[in-house]
XYZ file of C-alpha atoms in Angstrom:
166
model
C 129.312 9.739 84.487
C 127.689 11.302 81.473
C 124.892 13.398 82.962
C 127.639 15.199 85.365
C 130.053 15.955 82.392
C 126.722 17.353 80.440
C 125.929 19.201 83.973
C 129.115 20.148 84.267
C 129.614 21.480 81.339
C 126.115 23.230 80.862
C 126.722 25.123 84.206
C 130.832 26.414 82.277
C 128.563 27.663 79.446
C 126.570 29.192 81.265
C 129.062 30.662 83.258
C 130.962 31.944 80.393
C 127.539 33.492 79.175
C 127.174 35.434 82.586
C 130.673 36.500 82.232
C 130.677 38.440 79.074
C 130.564 42.054 78.856
C 127.053 43.556 79.004
C 125.233 40.500 80.393
C 122.486 42.116 83.724
C 124.257 41.837 86.784
C 122.094 41.137 89.785
C 124.393 42.987 91.834
C 125.131 46.655 89.833
C 126.820 48.912 92.759
C 125.122 52.011 93.146
C 126.258 55.257 92.059
C 128.649 57.108 94.527
C 128.081 60.750 95.550
C 130.647 61.901 93.695
C 128.070 60.623 90.676
C 125.443 62.647 91.979
C 127.810 65.469 92.806
C 128.803 65.052 88.877
C 124.579 64.445 87.638
C 123.831 67.940 90.030
C 126.566 69.622 88.702
C 125.099 69.590 85.114
C 122.179 71.790 86.040
C 124.709 74.336 86.248
C 126.397 74.087 83.615
C 123.101 73.993 81.653
C 122.629 77.165 83.200
C 126.084 79.023 82.303
C 125.886 78.373 78.717
C 121.603 79.038 78.611
C 122.501 82.391 79.971
C 125.845 83.040 77.638
C 124.240 81.605 74.327
C 126.322 78.922 74.135
C 125.040 75.861 71.741
C 128.211 73.865 71.816
C 128.576 73.875 75.237
C 124.957 73.030 76.326
C 124.895 70.298 72.911
C 129.061 68.978 74.558
C 126.302 67.913 78.099
C 124.365 65.620 76.492
C 125.252 62.295 74.670
C 125.687 61.855 71.270
C 122.493 59.770 70.774
C 120.501 61.908 73.130
C 116.650 61.633 73.142
C 115.045 64.972 73.472
C 111.306 65.339 74.156
C 110.281 68.715 74.279
C 106.831 69.904 76.128
C 103.963 70.368 73.166
C 106.735 69.798 70.515
C 108.823 67.701 68.628
C 110.991 64.850 69.791
C 114.621 65.470 68.570
C 117.687 62.699 68.806
C 120.882 63.157 68.442
C 123.206 66.026 69.941
C 123.579 67.052 66.497
C 119.595 67.394 65.457
C 119.770 69.406 69.439
C 122.356 71.384 68.379
C 121.331 72.934 64.961
C 117.217 73.861 67.107
C 118.922 75.263 69.536
C 120.099 77.605 66.566
C 117.579 77.962 64.303
C 114.611 78.647 67.072
C 116.795 82.107 68.194
C 116.697 81.701 71.874
C 117.593 84.033 74.497
C 117.224 83.758 77.864
C 117.775 86.627 81.168
C 116.733 83.863 83.346
C 117.824 80.236 83.924
C 117.976 77.846 86.448
C 117.763 74.478 86.836
C 118.342 71.755 90.259
C 118.387 68.124 90.013
C 116.267 67.502 93.667
C 116.444 63.766 93.539
C 119.781 61.627 92.064
C 120.060 58.111 92.150
C 121.455 55.005 89.876
C 123.124 52.121 89.458
C 125.851 51.219 87.243
C 126.549 53.540 84.407
C 123.320 54.876 84.387
C 121.622 57.177 86.580
C 117.827 59.563 86.718
C 117.892 62.807 88.065
C 113.676 64.915 88.531
C 114.531 68.216 88.998
C 112.566 71.428 88.732
C 113.904 74.629 86.678
C 112.640 78.488 86.112
C 113.313 80.076 82.902
C 113.188 83.551 81.521
C 113.214 83.149 77.933
C 112.070 85.189 74.500
C 112.448 82.992 70.894
C 112.464 84.351 67.614
C 108.493 85.855 66.895
C 108.247 87.090 70.357
C 107.463 90.145 71.315
C 108.037 90.062 74.992
C 109.862 87.548 77.006
C 108.155 84.199 78.772
C 108.930 83.105 81.975
C 108.375 79.339 82.925
C 108.571 77.104 85.647
C 109.403 73.253 84.196
C 109.747 69.472 86.015
C 112.365 68.019 84.767
C 113.185 64.128 84.289
C 116.515 63.282 83.130
C 118.183 59.899 82.629
C 122.215 59.994 82.340
C 124.301 58.112 81.426
C 128.280 57.593 82.227
C 131.040 57.991 79.380
C 133.584 55.761 79.543
C 136.442 58.451 80.846
C 133.728 59.299 83.664
C 131.649 62.012 83.002
C 128.407 61.900 82.844
C 126.310 63.034 80.104
C 122.105 63.377 79.405
C 120.932 60.816 77.493
C 117.350 61.391 77.717
C 115.781 64.574 78.740
C 112.051 65.150 79.500
C 110.349 68.215 80.431
C 106.948 69.940 81.340
C 105.970 73.270 82.207
C 103.512 74.954 84.479
C 102.204 77.040 81.961
C 98.815 76.337 79.724
C 99.332 74.346 76.541
C 99.564 76.635 72.961
C 95.790 76.488 71.802
C 95.371 76.889 68.211
C 96.565 79.705 66.694
C 98.483 80.693 69.385
C 102.831 81.619 69.420
């Protein structure tokens, strides 16, 4: 009898722990087609904001604690650091197209693999550069239901800069 009581208490305790918010659940629902459409639409929103030079609109598409990993560049952490960096480089785009081809996820996390093309110029450059990039991003669903970019990583098809180049 004492053994049953211990097992019952232990089972009840385990169930209480597993029911707590944040405990990993075995069967988290996959994201919906509506979620996928919202995430894919973020590519078009990034395009419009980049072409307009609207740094606030770009930054608003990312989570407050975003981590951005540039090719051959620094890691930026946080929306404000990213926003300040955008304003400091003198970036201007005449072409900007991002398309997420593969989107999947579960619960409030999703990933997207995509590609993009941009023609841009930054302070110190004399002629614009056209680049094709590969993108891998992690998205987090916000409390109000929107999706924001939590991790943004891309690689360029251009050759890596050599020492002494821009």
